[in-house]
Amino acid sequence: MSTHTIDPTKWVDKYSDYLFNYTIVRVNDREIANDLISETFLAGLKSMENFKGEASERTWLISILKRKIIDHYRKMNSKKGQAEVHINYRDGENDGDWLEEQVADQFDKTAEDDMENTELGMAILDCLEKINSKHAEIFKMKTIDGVDTEVICKEFDITPSNLWVIIHRARTALAACLEQNWF
């Protein structure tokens, strides 16, 4: 039995801020976040007939958005390690363009790379111990463990806005600590 209804004419007013806050934390780029939200609304419109009403409209839109974010990162990772070489050439009477795509060899990692990754991980953990303990705990829960905003807010008795301020402060403190202790 369907208990929830769908009304796309109100999506932007009702959900765009929530979807933006959800997205910006995951992609850290306003333009990409806005694009993903637009894609979410478009996908929602295209698949309205699939809405069964078992979940709220917002929950349904979030599930679409999660897939859009995952697709975004898959797309980014599929391009990672690729470089284009574009050369204009002139050879006597001939001239033109040459385009070569080079893909990084995933097996071309050195012991130095592994050591650097290990050192960075240890530096991050060390810096998390140096910043405000509440900020560190909230940061770990949200960004490392992926705990839902609502759960964290209830556990720490804070508002979602306060959560994002704390996350921002933790990131800033971590960046300063890493810059001082790792770079």
mmCIF file of N, CA, C and O in Angstrom, residues 116 119-120 123-124 127 174-183:
data_model
loop_
_atom_site.group_PDB
_atom_site.id
_atom_site.type_symbol
_atom_site.label_atom_id
_atom_site.label_comp_id
_atom_site.label_asym_id
_atom_site.label_seq_id
_atom_site.Cartn_x
_atom_site.Cartn_y
_atom_site.Cartn_z
ATOM 1 N N GLU A 116 55.180 6.223 1.066
ATOM 2 C CA GLU A 116 54.586 7.548 1.166
ATOM 3 C C GLU A 116 53.122 7.451 1.589
ATOM 4 O O GLU A 116 52.667 8.225 2.427
ATOM 5 N N GLU A 119 53.087 6.592 5.257
ATOM 6 C CA GLU A 119 53.461 7.765 6.048
ATOM 7 C C GLU A 119 52.310 8.766 6.132
ATOM 8 O O GLU A 119 52.053 9.337 7.186
ATOM 9 N N LEU A 120 51.634 8.978 5.009
ATOM 10 C CA LEU A 120 50.502 9.909 5.001
ATOM 11 C C LEU A 120 49.404 9.406 5.921
ATOM 12 O O LEU A 120 48.838 10.176 6.704
ATOM 13 N N ALA A 123 50.404 10.055 9.409
ATOM 14 C CA ALA A 123 50.360 11.494 9.694
ATOM 15 C C ALA A 123 48.916 11.952 9.918
ATOM 16 O O ALA A 123 48.651 12.759 10.818
ATOM 17 N N ILE A 124 47.990 11.433 9.130
ATOM 18 C CA ILE A 124 46.578 11.799 9.300
ATOM 19 C C ILE A 124 46.077 11.332 10.666
ATOM 20 O O ILE A 124 45.436 12.089 11.397
ATOM 21 N N CYS A 127 47.540 13.532 13.318
ATOM 22 C CA CYS A 127 46.901 14.852 13.341
ATOM 23 C C CYS A 127 45.487 14.782 13.923
ATOM 24 O O CYS A 127 45.050 15.711 14.601
ATOM 25 N N LEU A 174 43.106 19.747 10.265
ATOM 26 C CA LEU A 174 43.882 18.633 9.712
ATOM 27 C C LEU A 174 44.846 19.116 8.629
ATOM 28 O O LEU A 174 46.011 18.701 8.588
ATOM 29 N N ALA A 175 44.349 19.970 7.753
ATOM 30 C CA ALA A 175 45.198 20.494 6.674
ATOM 31 C C ALA A 175 46.382 21.256 7.253
ATOM 32 O O ALA A 175 47.529 21.081 6.805
ATOM 33 N N ALA A 176 46.135 22.097 8.257
ATOM 34 C CA ALA A 176 47.219 22.863 8.884
ATOM 35 C C ALA A 176 48.213 21.928 9.561
ATOM 36 O O ALA A 176 49.434 22.101 9.446
ATOM 37 N N CYS A 177 47.705 20.929 10.259
ATOM 38 C CA CYS A 177 48.562 19.973 10.950
ATOM 39 C C CYS A 177 49.407 19.180 9.948
ATOM 40 O O CYS A 177 50.606 19.006 10.142
ATOM 41 N N LEU A 178 48.781 18.705 8.873
ATOM 42 C CA LEU A 178 49.515 17.941 7.867
ATOM 43 C C LEU A 178 50.575 18.802 7.177
ATOM 44 O O LEU A 178 51.678 18.343 6.910
ATOM 45 N N GLU A 179 50.214 20.047 6.900
ATOM 46 C CA GLU A 179 51.161 20.941 6.261
ATOM 47 C C GLU A 179 52.389 21.141 7.145
ATOM 48 O O GLU A 179 53.514 21.181 6.683
ATOM 49 N N GLN A 180 52.160 21.251 8.429
ATOM 50 C CA GLN A 180 53.242 21.475 9.377
ATOM 51 C C GLN A 180 54.050 20.198 9.657
ATOM 52 O O GLN A 180 55.262 20.256 9.786
ATOM 53 N N ASN A 181 53.375 19.059 9.729
ATOM 54 C CA ASN A 181 54.041 17.845 10.175
ATOM 55 C C ASN A 181 54.379 16.829 9.098
ATOM 56 O O ASN A 181 55.107 15.887 9.346
ATOM 57 N N TRP A 182 53.809 16.983 7.903
ATOM 58 C CA TRP A 182 54.038 15.943 6.908
ATOM 59 C C TRP A 182 54.740 16.452 5.659
ATOM 60 O O TRP A 182 55.570 15.794 5.083
ATOM 61 N N PHE A 183 54.362 17.637 5.191
ATOM 62 C CA PHE A 183 54.923 18.134 3.936
ATOM 63 C C PHE A 183 56.302 18.572 4.126
ATOM 64 O O PHE A 183 57.138 18.868 4.476
#
